[in-house]
Amino acid sequence: MAPRVLDGVRTVLAPLARAATTPLLPADYLDLLAPLHPGAHRARVVGVRRETDSAVTVALRPAGRWPGHRAGQHVRVGVEVDGVRCWRSYSLTGPAGLDGTLTITVTGVDDGRVSRHIVERLRVGTVVGLEGPDGDFTLPDPAPAKVLFVTAGSGLTPVMGILRTQLSELPDVVLVHSARTGREVLFADELRAWHAAGRLRLVERHTATSGRLSAADLVELVPDLADRPTWACGPNGLIDTVADLLDQQGRLDQLHTERFRPVLAPVGRGGQVTFGRSGPVVEADGATSLLEAGEASGVLLTSGCRMGICHRCVVPLTEGTVRDLRDGALTSVEQGDPVAVQTCINAAAGPCRVEA
Amino acid sequence: MTALQHKRTSPIAHLTPADIEQLGKELDALREEILADRGQRDADYIRRVIKVQRGLELGSRAVLLASIFPPAWLLGTLGLSISKILENMEIGHNVLHGQWDWMRDPAIHSTTWEWDNVTPAEAWKHSHNELHHTYTNVIGRDNDLGYAIMRVDEDQEWTPLFLGQPLWNFVNMLIFEYGIAAYDLDLGAYVTKQRTDTDRLKAGAKAVWRKARKQILRDYIVHPLVSGPSALPTLAANVVANVARNVWTHSVIMCGHFPRGVETFTKETLDGETRAEWYLRQMLGSANISGSRLMHIMTGNLSYQIEHHLFPDLPSNRYQEVAPRVQQLFERYGLTYVSGPLPKQVASAWWKIIRLSLPNDFQPGVRRQKASGVTESAAPSGRNPVAV
Ligand code: FES
């Protein structure tokens, strides 16, 4: 009875609220009074803990009820850097806490405006965007008896999520982790303690002294490699090494990978522009606007002033980099964080894709 | 360049094409300087304005629930009027210009924004951002010159219809949001049969109706009904707030291009116009309003009309900051920076509308001109260093 009454109230109230707040939505006002209302894709930063000199673990409390995630999955986190909303994906480094708190661990990289902002400036109490979870860098159910994880740098984070959640179900784990130095190993105390207690075998590779991990190294370090389904996460070089090795062994089907940095498109003058998911691919030089390049090959693009003042020509840039023809400013997108750009005053700066 | 052939000297006769290109470069540099500095401070500004506006709106609507008591009515109506003005001017107009697109916040973005106005954002972006800002003050191309129902320049041809223009302007002022909707539809051109693509008109009218219906429902039905015993006073409050917003926005917008000292241009100006020449046209074709900080915010910083027309997609809070430097450029290049307090500019615009309701023969100090002296032939050669 009670739920039905509630439903009835809702079917009357919701349209009424919408009619009363048009052209905005009731949520727009709710956001004002309670930015962390249950329907908001947001979270509050409830803790920032330093892991290494360049990495922090951020504890997030989601606004609504957390739907749950599988170990190894990532979330999209939206932070504001100098007024610009930027979204990045970060692996969850553990199960949700009792109060629904999630943790991510972020390493500041030199050219990463967003990661550096998080490491250097993010404060407890900040409200950030939160979407997800996503990803299939997860263990199957039931988990295999023997597992190998190969990671480097912050590629350790999804694996840490898996270990903290599922280590007790995993009888035989080998983790080969590369970091520049011993000081830079993330979660070092926890991992070394597990190793000491015989719960996993940890192989640390300090690349500053021993060089990058090669296929031969891996074969030597893990003699029963062939028996171990493998999960690898790290820079592209590492993943390629592991993939080539398993390919030679005819075991590519036993490799699961996650690249923690997307393959970055090169920045140049001009480049291949792809319009839409399946639209034409156009070779455009550095002086031709995306608008002209598209129109020349018959793409229907909206435009207005064609001189950068009216914003009628704005479309999402989903891949690559473009250069503003007026001042040379570059706009790059990271995977999953499209940026709306004006096609009339931007030219390709390397291969790129716009949604037309 | 200018269409005011009855003026003895062109306001730019002293500038060589090289001067103009140099001026353009200086303005480009100014723009880049602000872009480089744009950041958190600006983002915080617009968020704060939005917060204040929505808070004010919620609060005023709440007070109006008790509007059967006159003090509550007065307070609520005042608050609602201010909130509607802020929403249209400092927020809506500027967001729709893409001034805040760089924040990449989908909630404050020109492609997703819809405003508290009967004309849909899409239609406005076309007629305002695209046509008016590109063809500013070009007679025959910029419909903002008199909104196609009035004569605001000597070089617009006089017809007896214009005798009534002080009245049209007054009525348009009261119902301005509907005037804008009609203007965005280019209704006048259909009435006079200059345009015949009626499919566009039908589609546009449908979109306006869809939008207007919701606006009317909200202001004149939902909120009054929710107010119960205060229904009628609440209805009245909404009417007053909408009219107040109409009068205010109409007055501010009139000050942008109609006051004395603002130049108009012939269609030939557009032929091969460079970016620098476009800048120059914006400088000569716009007028500012001087006043307090509050006044500037209430006008959506359209009081910095000149700066806004030079840099239509820079964040509005920056216009005030660049104004002194823009003014210096005017001085250095020997141009007139038209500016004045609101009452003076409004009066000046109204006077023009009243004056030009009569044919040129009745204008004091204006050379006699045949009624057929249409603008195409208005720019005599040799006086036109820009549009060669
Ligand atoms: S077409 Fe006007 S900004 Fe691009």
XYZ file of C-alpha atoms and ligand atoms in Angstrom:
748
model
C 0.000 0.000 0.000
C 2.555 2.523 1.151
C 4.870 2.066 -1.835
C 1.931 2.451 -4.169
C 0.932 5.733 -2.555
C 4.532 6.851 -2.838
C 4.586 5.928 -6.511
C 1.355 7.838 -7.013
C 2.788 10.905 -5.335
C 5.869 10.580 -7.478
C 3.957 10.349 -10.754
C 2.167 13.577 -9.885
C 5.046 15.434 -8.271
C 7.822 14.691 -10.733
C 6.107 16.242 -13.789
C 4.896 19.109 -11.617
C 8.422 19.789 -10.427
C 9.653 19.675 -13.990
C 6.922 22.070 -15.118
C 7.820 24.415 -12.270
C 11.535 24.486 -13.043
C 11.601 24.442 -16.869
C 13.828 25.119 -18.807
C 16.042 23.710 -16.062
C 15.460 20.461 -14.239
C 14.617 20.060 -10.564
C 18.057 18.461 -10.172
C 19.696 21.736 -11.208
C 18.281 23.390 -8.108
C 18.939 20.328 -5.994
C 22.587 20.483 -7.075
C 22.696 23.926 -5.541
C 21.321 22.933 -2.171
C 22.850 19.470 -1.942
C 25.514 18.809 -4.562
C 25.891 15.299 -3.224
C 22.244 14.282 -3.547
C 21.820 10.566 -4.288
C 21.214 11.012 -8.006
C 24.394 13.013 -8.603
C 27.367 11.424 -10.319
C 29.665 12.941 -7.772
C 31.776 12.037 -4.795
C 33.398 13.849 -1.930
C 37.085 13.482 -1.251
C 37.251 12.137 2.321
C 40.943 11.360 2.500
C 44.203 12.044 0.735
C 47.161 9.894 1.813
C 50.669 10.088 0.431
C 51.948 6.770 -0.919
C 55.286 7.753 -2.433
C 56.960 11.024 -3.316
C 54.812 11.306 -6.404
C 51.688 9.313 -5.606
C 48.668 9.738 -3.362
C 45.737 7.547 -2.470
C 42.439 9.374 -2.590
C 39.433 8.125 -0.666
C 36.118 9.024 -2.250
C 32.643 8.806 -0.813
C 30.127 8.512 -3.660
C 27.007 10.655 -3.512
C 24.506 7.877 -4.004
C 24.573 4.237 -3.056
C 27.569 2.620 -4.726
C 26.326 -0.111 -7.109
C 29.396 -2.211 -6.387
C 32.318 -3.057 -8.600
C 34.454 -6.024 -9.499
C 38.062 -6.001 -8.403
C 40.248 -4.645 -11.202
C 37.648 -2.244 -12.573
C 38.149 1.507 -12.893
C 36.047 4.620 -12.411
C 36.025 7.936 -14.224
C 36.866 10.829 -11.978
C 36.149 14.428 -12.995
C 38.295 17.099 -11.395
C 38.506 20.783 -12.125
C 41.969 21.962 -13.114
C 42.290 25.739 -13.538
C 38.568 25.930 -14.128
C 38.521 23.188 -16.763
C 36.580 20.018 -16.042
C 38.787 17.018 -16.858
C 37.839 13.379 -16.649
C 40.362 10.600 -16.184
C 40.050 6.893 -15.491
C 41.580 5.455 -12.343
C 41.552 1.888 -11.128
C 39.894 1.184 -7.821
C 42.602 -0.055 -5.488
C 40.407 -2.033 -3.157
C 36.892 -3.126 -2.264
C 34.403 -0.475 -1.219
C 34.786 0.262 2.482
C 31.988 -0.274 5.011
C 30.777 3.288 4.500
C 30.960 2.904 0.734
C 34.317 4.652 0.477
C 36.310 3.952 -2.664
C 40.023 4.402 -3.140
C 42.092 5.322 -6.139
C 45.835 5.834 -6.244
C 47.188 8.498 -8.543
C 50.783 8.990 -9.609
C 51.705 12.445 -10.837
C 53.396 12.275 -14.194
C 55.385 15.180 -15.515
C 53.165 16.008 -18.465
C 49.938 15.027 -16.730
C 48.143 18.212 -15.745
C 45.347 16.275 -14.115
C 47.385 13.709 -12.211
C 49.702 16.423 -10.935
C 46.756 18.466 -9.815
C 45.415 15.513 -7.844
C 48.760 14.715 -6.277
C 49.712 18.282 -5.453
C 46.530 20.174 -4.859
C 43.499 17.974 -4.206
C 42.059 18.621 -0.749
C 39.733 16.724 1.536
C 36.203 18.033 1.093
C 36.463 18.699 -2.636
C 33.548 17.422 -4.680
C 34.583 15.543 -7.809
C 32.681 13.855 -10.633
C 32.419 10.080 -10.429
C 31.203 7.681 -13.086
C 31.480 3.951 -13.498
C 32.580 1.365 -12.625
C 33.841 0.018 -15.921
C 36.395 -2.352 -17.337
C 37.017 -6.050 -17.716
C 40.521 -6.309 -16.316
C 39.097 -8.748 -13.773
C 39.604 -12.361 -12.736
C 37.139 -14.979 -13.948
C 34.955 -16.877 -11.541
C 36.228 -19.311 -10.398
C 39.689 -17.818 -10.367
C 42.514 -19.853 -11.900
C 44.732 -21.821 -9.504
C 47.934 -20.118 -10.633
C 48.109 -16.489 -11.693
C 50.806 -14.138 -12.929
C 50.521 -10.376 -12.709
C 53.015 -8.253 -14.606
C 52.843 -4.553 -13.791
C 54.885 -1.397 -13.935
C 54.492 1.969 -12.235
C 50.894 2.872 -11.569
C 49.868 -0.173 -13.627
C 49.934 -1.839 -10.258
C 46.715 -0.139 -9.177
C 44.078 -2.472 -10.694
C 46.122 -5.477 -9.585
C 46.175 -4.046 -6.069
C 42.398 -3.837 -6.291
C 42.311 -7.525 -7.191
C 44.788 -8.593 -4.514
C 43.133 -6.663 -1.699
C 39.786 -8.144 -2.635
C 40.596 -11.665 -3.727
C 44.034 -12.697 -2.460
C 42.549 -15.209 -0.017
C 40.878 -17.024 -2.919
C 44.109 -17.188 -4.878
C 46.396 -20.002 -3.756
C 49.342 -19.234 -6.050
C 50.126 -15.710 -7.140
C 53.265 -14.292 -8.721
C 53.544 -10.533 -9.108
C 56.358 -9.102 -11.193
C 56.347 -5.365 -10.635
C 58.637 -2.772 -12.180
C 59.339 0.627 -10.673
C 62.209 3.005 -11.172
C 63.545 2.504 -7.649
C 62.539 0.674 -4.496
C 61.282 3.934 -3.030
C 58.878 4.356 -5.881
C 57.154 0.992 -5.454
C 53.517 1.670 -4.661
C 51.958 -0.172 -1.732
C 55.451 -1.485 -0.942
C 54.834 -2.291 2.742
C 51.663 -4.221 2.066
C 53.130 -6.187 -0.825
C 56.353 -7.007 0.973
C 54.415 -8.146 4.017
C 52.328 -10.489 1.875
C 55.489 -11.777 0.314
C 57.090 -12.355 3.715
C 54.007 -14.186 4.913
C 54.127 -16.423 1.864
C 50.767 -15.254 0.514
C 52.258 -14.337 -2.851
C 55.604 -14.175 -4.548
C 56.649 -10.598 -5.227
C 59.402 -9.898 -7.731
C 60.453 -6.262 -7.691
C 62.304 -4.915 -10.654
C 64.034 -1.583 -10.139
C 64.560 -0.300 -13.608
C 66.939 2.529 -12.654
C 69.512 -0.084 -11.677
C 68.481 -3.261 -13.536
C 66.957 -1.853 -16.709
C 63.605 -2.608 -18.251
C 62.089 -6.040 -17.953
C 62.655 -8.112 -21.076
C 60.900 -11.237 -22.293
C 63.970 -13.294 -21.382
C 63.936 -11.818 -17.861
C 60.339 -12.803 -17.445
C 60.955 -16.379 -18.595
C 63.811 -16.630 -16.134
C 61.945 -15.050 -13.216
C 58.826 -17.121 -13.655
C 59.839 -20.672 -14.617
C 56.256 -21.970 -14.687
C 55.123 -19.088 -16.852
C 53.331 -21.444 -19.224
C 50.971 -22.590 -16.448
C 49.928 -19.087 -15.519
C 47.137 -17.086 -17.070
C 48.556 -13.561 -17.086
C 47.230 -10.106 -16.306
C 49.462 -7.258 -17.412
C 49.026 -3.541 -16.818
C 51.468 -0.740 -17.429
C 53.018 1.348 -20.161
C 52.646 0.235 -23.730
C 56.239 -1.041 -23.951
C 55.709 -3.486 -21.115
C 52.434 -4.768 -22.453
C 53.911 -5.265 -25.907
C 56.800 -7.272 -24.414
C 54.468 -9.576 -22.527
C 52.084 -9.889 -25.452
C 54.884 -10.819 -27.881
C 56.152 -13.459 -25.475
C 52.787 -15.081 -24.926
C 52.081 -14.884 -28.619
C 55.264 -16.881 -29.326
C 54.058 -19.445 -26.821
C 50.696 -19.557 -28.565
C 49.003 -18.429 -25.351
C 47.743 -14.997 -26.313
C 44.254 -16.081 -25.205
C 45.589 -16.304 -21.648
C 46.687 -12.681 -21.568
C 44.545 -9.911 -20.142
C 45.845 -6.399 -20.463
C 45.054 -2.859 -19.508
C 47.027 0.049 -20.818
C 46.995 2.726 -18.162
C 47.925 5.391 -20.664
C 46.208 5.428 -24.021
C 48.257 5.319 -27.140
C 48.893 9.033 -27.568
C 48.316 10.433 -30.998
C 51.347 12.263 -32.331
C 51.062 16.032 -32.563
C 51.984 17.595 -35.864
C 50.729 19.973 -38.520
C 47.758 18.609 -40.371
C 46.743 15.003 -40.295
C 44.017 12.504 -40.895
C 40.629 13.658 -39.715
C 37.896 11.094 -39.176
C 34.344 12.398 -39.118
C 32.036 10.437 -36.861
C 32.200 6.745 -36.112
C 32.204 5.626 -39.699
C 32.342 8.880 -41.601
C 34.881 9.830 -44.189
C 38.567 10.023 -43.394
C 40.097 13.175 -44.781
C 43.727 14.144 -45.140
C 43.869 17.783 -44.068
C 46.842 20.102 -43.940
C 47.665 22.277 -40.971
C 46.137 25.390 -42.488
C 42.736 23.919 -43.365
C 40.027 24.142 -40.754
C 38.211 20.963 -39.788
C 35.085 22.609 -41.142
C 36.549 23.177 -44.585
C 38.159 19.747 -44.646
C 34.856 18.097 -43.757
C 32.757 20.116 -46.150
C 35.190 19.439 -48.981
C 34.394 15.773 -48.638
C 30.690 16.196 -48.207
C 30.298 15.981 -44.443
C 27.282 17.896 -43.208
C 28.620 20.254 -40.591
C 26.780 23.110 -38.957
C 28.478 26.440 -39.235
C 27.730 30.111 -38.772
C 30.188 32.982 -38.847
C 33.091 30.756 -39.902
C 35.450 33.035 -38.042
C 35.364 31.720 -34.528
C 32.890 34.057 -32.906
C 29.475 32.394 -32.920
C 30.120 28.872 -31.614
C 27.583 27.406 -34.036
C 30.107 24.909 -35.372
C 30.998 23.220 -32.104
C 31.341 19.427 -32.214
C 33.007 16.978 -29.844
C 36.620 16.108 -30.565
C 36.991 12.518 -29.385
C 40.540 11.636 -30.401
C 43.750 13.436 -31.190
C 44.837 17.043 -31.138
C 43.728 20.157 -33.000
C 45.403 23.538 -33.345
C 43.626 26.867 -33.118
C 44.370 28.657 -36.376
C 44.170 32.045 -34.693
C 46.680 31.625 -31.913
C 48.204 28.189 -32.390
C 46.784 26.879 -29.112
C 46.592 23.090 -28.997
C 43.601 21.166 -27.700
C 44.177 17.479 -26.998
C 41.763 14.894 -25.753
C 42.397 11.886 -23.631
C 40.426 8.731 -24.134
C 36.910 9.043 -22.833
C 37.115 12.789 -22.238
C 35.868 14.457 -25.419
C 36.208 18.210 -25.754
C 33.821 20.412 -27.712
C 35.801 22.354 -30.319
C 34.923 24.946 -32.940
C 35.538 23.356 -36.335
C 35.846 26.668 -38.176
C 39.020 27.807 -36.441
C 40.668 24.524 -35.560
C 42.869 22.453 -37.841
C 44.151 18.936 -37.420
C 47.391 18.658 -35.465
C 48.003 14.992 -36.081
C 45.393 12.316 -36.597
C 42.114 13.180 -34.930
C 38.435 12.342 -34.840
C 35.420 14.606 -34.475
C 31.817 13.493 -34.014
C 29.936 15.092 -36.858
C 33.128 52.471 -45.343
C 30.319 53.980 -43.377
C 26.929 54.483 -44.826
C 26.581 57.945 -43.425
C 27.326 59.756 -46.632
C 25.756 62.851 -45.196
C 28.594 62.955 -42.727
C 31.282 65.244 -43.945
C 34.264 63.126 -42.902
C 34.675 59.427 -42.508
C 35.670 58.451 -38.947
C 38.459 56.304 -40.338
C 39.742 58.500 -43.150
C 42.984 58.974 -41.227
C 43.776 55.259 -41.065
C 45.791 53.466 -43.740
C 45.152 49.784 -44.440
C 48.443 49.064 -42.655
C 47.203 50.954 -39.580
C 44.090 48.858 -39.535
C 45.997 45.595 -39.796
C 48.222 46.744 -36.933
C 45.153 47.538 -34.859
C 43.885 44.036 -35.587
C 47.152 42.538 -34.403
C 47.005 44.480 -31.163
C 43.476 43.274 -30.504
C 44.468 39.684 -31.278
C 47.320 39.987 -28.800
C 44.965 41.346 -26.170
C 42.633 38.425 -26.734
C 45.440 35.902 -26.430
C 46.641 37.498 -23.237
C 43.271 36.969 -21.620
C 42.928 33.454 -22.952
C 46.276 32.573 -21.398
C 45.140 33.918 -18.042
C 41.637 32.431 -18.085
C 41.167 29.878 -15.336
C 39.773 29.003 -11.943
C 38.902 32.582 -11.029
C 36.618 32.843 -14.056
C 35.032 29.456 -13.462
C 34.349 30.408 -9.861
C 32.793 33.655 -11.027
C 30.184 32.149 -13.323
C 29.361 29.394 -10.834
C 28.799 32.031 -8.188
C 26.543 34.074 -10.443
C 24.507 30.989 -11.320
C 24.250 30.078 -7.677
C 23.107 33.539 -6.671
C 20.570 33.665 -9.502
C 19.055 30.272 -8.752
C 19.035 30.944 -5.052
C 17.316 34.256 -5.640
C 14.782 32.624 -7.903
C 14.008 29.824 -5.435
C 13.777 32.292 -2.582
C 11.545 34.691 -4.475
C 9.239 31.927 -5.611
C 9.024 30.712 -2.026
C 8.163 34.199 -0.766
C 5.507 34.501 -3.465
C 3.683 31.519 -1.960
C 2.529 34.082 0.598
C 2.095 36.882 -1.921
C -1.418 37.526 -0.702
C 0.417 39.719 1.825
C 1.559 42.843 -0.003
C 5.083 42.997 1.472
C 5.667 39.401 0.383
C 4.350 40.226 -3.060
C 6.640 43.201 -3.369
C 9.715 41.349 -2.194
C 8.998 38.255 -4.274
C 8.274 40.231 -7.419
C 11.415 42.280 -7.053
C 13.528 39.184 -6.476
C 11.963 37.302 -9.361
C 12.488 40.230 -11.721
C 16.151 40.520 -10.796
C 16.626 36.794 -11.074
C 15.069 36.711 -14.537
C 17.254 39.582 -15.685
C 20.397 37.887 -14.370
C 19.359 34.640 -15.990
C 18.841 36.200 -19.394
C 21.700 38.666 -19.393
C 24.776 37.740 -17.376
C 24.115 34.016 -17.621
C 21.996 33.005 -20.633
C 23.233 35.439 -23.257
C 26.849 34.850 -22.324
C 26.674 31.080 -21.950
C 24.983 30.883 -25.351
C 27.895 32.830 -26.791
C 30.161 29.993 -25.712
C 31.952 32.248 -23.234
C 32.168 29.360 -20.769
C 32.563 26.442 -23.166
C 36.241 26.196 -22.274
C 35.297 24.913 -18.814
C 34.059 21.725 -20.472
C 31.247 21.593 -17.974
C 28.224 20.174 -19.787
C 25.971 22.053 -17.375
C 27.357 25.459 -18.453
C 27.877 24.931 -22.164
C 26.550 26.721 -25.232
C 25.518 23.455 -26.841
C 23.347 22.306 -23.939
C 22.080 25.542 -22.406
C 18.429 26.556 -22.544
C 17.303 29.863 -21.106
C 14.276 31.457 -19.471
C 12.980 33.070 -22.624
C 10.297 32.060 -25.115
C 12.740 31.968 -27.987
C 14.616 28.653 -28.089
C 18.379 28.848 -27.555
C 19.026 27.328 -30.968
C 17.103 30.052 -32.800
C 18.804 32.762 -30.792
C 22.271 31.410 -31.467
C 21.554 31.617 -35.183
C 20.081 35.088 -35.375
C 22.185 36.693 -32.673
C 25.586 34.987 -32.454
C 25.815 34.233 -36.092
C 24.034 36.983 -37.999
C 24.174 39.979 -35.693
C 27.706 39.453 -34.444
C 29.079 38.724 -37.897
C 27.235 41.441 -39.820
C 27.085 44.003 -37.026
C 25.537 47.266 -38.201
C 25.654 46.400 -41.889
C 22.482 47.827 -43.327
C 20.508 45.129 -45.070
C 22.414 42.310 -43.387
C 22.128 42.999 -39.663
C 18.485 42.764 -38.675
C 19.325 44.094 -35.239
C 19.298 47.491 -36.881
C 15.753 48.269 -35.961
C 14.803 44.608 -35.767
C 13.341 44.953 -39.251
C 10.426 46.928 -37.851
C 12.096 50.241 -37.278
C 14.270 52.699 -39.021
C 17.297 53.539 -36.896
C 19.606 54.929 -39.519
C 19.233 57.691 -42.062
C 20.279 55.259 -44.741
C 17.436 52.897 -44.145
C 14.701 53.738 -46.601
C 11.730 55.550 -45.118
C 8.205 54.233 -45.610
C 5.014 55.524 -43.971
C 5.016 52.409 -41.783
C 7.859 53.973 -39.807
C 5.642 56.835 -38.686
C 4.374 54.479 -36.021
C 7.750 53.234 -34.910
C 7.840 54.976 -31.529
C 4.680 53.060 -30.772
C 6.018 49.747 -32.173
C 9.131 50.201 -30.113
C 7.140 50.826 -26.969
C 4.982 47.755 -27.487
C 8.026 45.685 -28.419
C 9.646 46.800 -25.189
C 6.775 45.463 -23.099
C 6.609 42.100 -24.829
C 10.259 41.948 -25.779
C 10.745 38.198 -25.340
C 8.004 37.569 -27.887
C 9.479 40.249 -30.103
C 12.770 38.386 -30.021
C 11.037 35.122 -30.882
C 9.361 36.763 -33.880
C 12.655 38.327 -34.812
C 14.509 35.011 -34.598
C 11.852 33.537 -36.868
C 12.425 36.458 -39.261
C 8.660 36.886 -39.180
C 8.778 40.357 -40.690
C 10.389 39.056 -43.866
C 7.596 36.529 -44.305
C 4.905 39.129 -43.721
C 6.401 41.386 -46.368
C 6.898 38.366 -48.665
C 10.677 38.900 -48.811
C 11.013 35.344 -47.601
C 8.921 32.482 -48.858
C 10.533 29.369 -47.395
C 7.484 28.746 -45.256
C 8.652 25.270 -44.209
C 11.392 26.890 -42.186
C 8.899 29.283 -40.680
C 6.560 26.450 -39.738
C 9.307 24.384 -38.137
C 10.623 27.438 -36.316
C 7.198 28.471 -35.112
C 6.586 24.983 -33.809
C 9.808 25.093 -31.826
C 8.863 28.477 -30.389
C 5.443 27.219 -29.432
C 6.884 24.152 -27.731
C 9.198 26.374 -25.731
C 6.704 29.176 -25.047
C 4.025 26.759 -23.870
C 6.292 25.478 -21.122
C 7.299 28.994 -20.120
C 3.672 30.125 -19.927
C 2.621 27.018 -18.065
C 5.358 27.558 -15.501
C 4.858 31.280 -14.838
C 1.139 31.716 -15.291
C -0.342 28.365 -14.243
C 1.905 26.073 -12.203
C 3.367 28.605 -9.788
C 0.079 30.466 -9.245
C -1.771 27.199 -8.619
C 0.848 25.995 -6.192
C 0.389 29.259 -4.304
C -3.188 28.329 -3.416
C -4.875 31.371 -1.863
C -2.068 33.538 -3.225
C -2.720 32.357 -6.794
C -3.745 35.703 -8.260
C -1.028 37.804 -6.660
C 1.515 35.190 -7.747
C 0.186 35.350 -11.278
C 0.503 39.116 -11.175
C 4.033 38.836 -9.794
C 5.055 36.645 -12.712
C 3.538 39.021 -15.225
C 5.284 41.981 -13.656
C 8.613 40.145 -13.453
C 8.450 39.146 -17.092
C 7.531 42.654 -18.189
C 10.241 44.172 -15.999
C 12.771 41.817 -17.539
C 11.460 42.737 -21.007
C 11.731 46.472 -20.408
C 15.198 46.191 -18.910
C 16.657 43.934 -21.583
C 15.078 45.990 -24.331
C 16.544 49.178 -22.956
C 20.021 47.732 -22.514
C 20.034 46.200 -25.958
C 18.834 49.454 -27.530
C 21.887 51.121 -26.017
C 24.238 48.711 -27.720
C 23.979 49.988 -31.261
C 21.387 52.752 -31.559
C 22.789 55.702 -29.604
C 24.258 58.748 -31.215
C 27.798 58.333 -32.481
C 27.477 54.711 -33.546
C 28.289 54.061 -37.205
C 26.537 51.893 -39.750
C 27.993 50.246 -42.815
C 27.104 49.341 -46.348
C 26.998 45.838 -47.710
C 30.145 46.489 -49.735
C 32.033 46.715 -46.454
C 31.769 42.942 -46.231
C 33.494 42.258 -49.555
C 36.864 40.791 -48.712
C 36.721 42.225 -45.201
C 39.760 41.158 -43.173
C 39.713 40.157 -39.548
C 41.220 43.525 -38.632
C 38.525 45.362 -40.600
C 35.898 43.267 -38.873
C 37.376 44.384 -35.537
C 37.242 47.989 -36.675
C 33.599 47.656 -37.681
C 32.793 46.275 -34.221
C 34.605 49.196 -32.607
C 32.703 51.804 -34.570
C 29.373 50.003 -34.472
C 28.919 49.564 -30.742
C 28.319 51.767 -27.724
C 28.996 51.210 -24.040
C 27.031 52.149 -20.954
C 28.905 53.568 -18.001
C 27.842 52.869 -14.446
C 28.327 50.895 -11.274
C 29.500 47.324 -10.968
C 25.968 46.184 -10.168
C 24.658 47.895 -13.280
C 27.254 46.105 -15.383
C 26.269 42.716 -14.006
C 22.578 43.442 -14.470
C 23.228 44.280 -18.106
C 25.096 41.012 -18.493
C 28.169 43.169 -19.114
C 26.524 44.245 -22.355
C 27.341 47.653 -20.980
C 30.781 46.715 -22.328
C 29.179 46.299 -25.706
C 32.324 47.366 -27.554
C 34.496 44.839 -25.725
C 31.805 42.205 -26.125
C 31.610 42.774 -29.859
C 35.374 42.607 -30.223
C 35.632 39.411 -28.194
C 32.173 37.838 -28.090
C 33.354 34.577 -26.575
C 35.587 35.883 -23.830
C 34.145 35.428 -20.328
C 31.951 38.404 -19.510
C 33.748 39.146 -16.241
C 36.812 40.036 -18.308
C 35.253 42.833 -20.330
C 35.567 45.265 -17.499
C 39.240 44.384 -17.172
C 40.113 44.897 -20.834
C 37.987 48.014 -21.256
C 40.684 50.534 -20.276
C 43.109 48.982 -22.716
C 40.552 48.876 -25.486
C 39.844 52.510 -24.774
C 43.556 53.288 -25.089
C 43.549 51.655 -28.500
C 40.639 53.861 -29.529
C 42.619 56.907 -28.486
C 45.833 55.832 -30.151
C 44.046 55.152 -33.406
C 41.969 58.307 -33.206
C 38.586 56.607 -32.946
C 35.580 57.563 -30.866
C 34.736 55.297 -27.940
C 31.005 55.847 -27.575
C 29.875 55.530 -23.975
C 27.442 57.173 -21.612
C 25.268 56.557 -18.567
C 22.189 54.409 -19.028
C 19.517 57.159 -18.940
C 21.447 59.225 -21.467
C 21.989 56.321 -23.840
C 18.379 55.133 -23.562
C 17.171 58.662 -24.251
C 19.543 58.962 -27.180
C 18.295 55.716 -28.701
C 14.663 56.694 -28.175
C 15.256 60.091 -29.675
C 16.722 58.464 -32.753
C 13.692 56.219 -33.082
C 11.327 59.134 -32.770
C 13.358 61.341 -35.104
C 13.768 58.719 -37.819
C 10.086 57.887 -37.850
C 10.039 60.919 -40.133
C 11.718 60.949 -43.531
C 15.176 62.465 -43.900
C 13.732 65.679 -45.352
C 12.595 66.492 -41.871
C 15.939 65.764 -40.212
C 17.777 68.819 -38.994
C 21.248 69.014 -40.491
C 20.941 66.004 -42.717
C 21.510 66.486 -46.376
C 18.463 65.973 -48.510
C 18.329 62.519 -49.852
C 16.004 60.839 -52.260
C 13.790 58.233 -50.700
C 15.250 55.705 -53.098
C 18.774 56.364 -51.869
C 19.192 52.825 -50.741
C 22.236 51.683 -48.974
C 23.845 49.675 -51.755
C 24.910 52.853 -53.426
C 25.626 54.661 -50.270
C 29.374 54.350 -49.983
C 31.015 56.704 -52.404
C 34.365 55.517 -53.649
C 37.473 57.319 -52.516
C 36.156 57.633 -49.010
C 36.528 53.996 -48.393
C 39.990 52.922 -47.354
C 38.818 49.682 -45.834
C 36.533 47.828 -48.180
C 38.514 48.205 -51.330
S 31.115 28.987 -37.374
Fe 30.989 30.591 -35.952
S 32.373 29.960 -34.420
Fe 32.632 28.488 -35.946
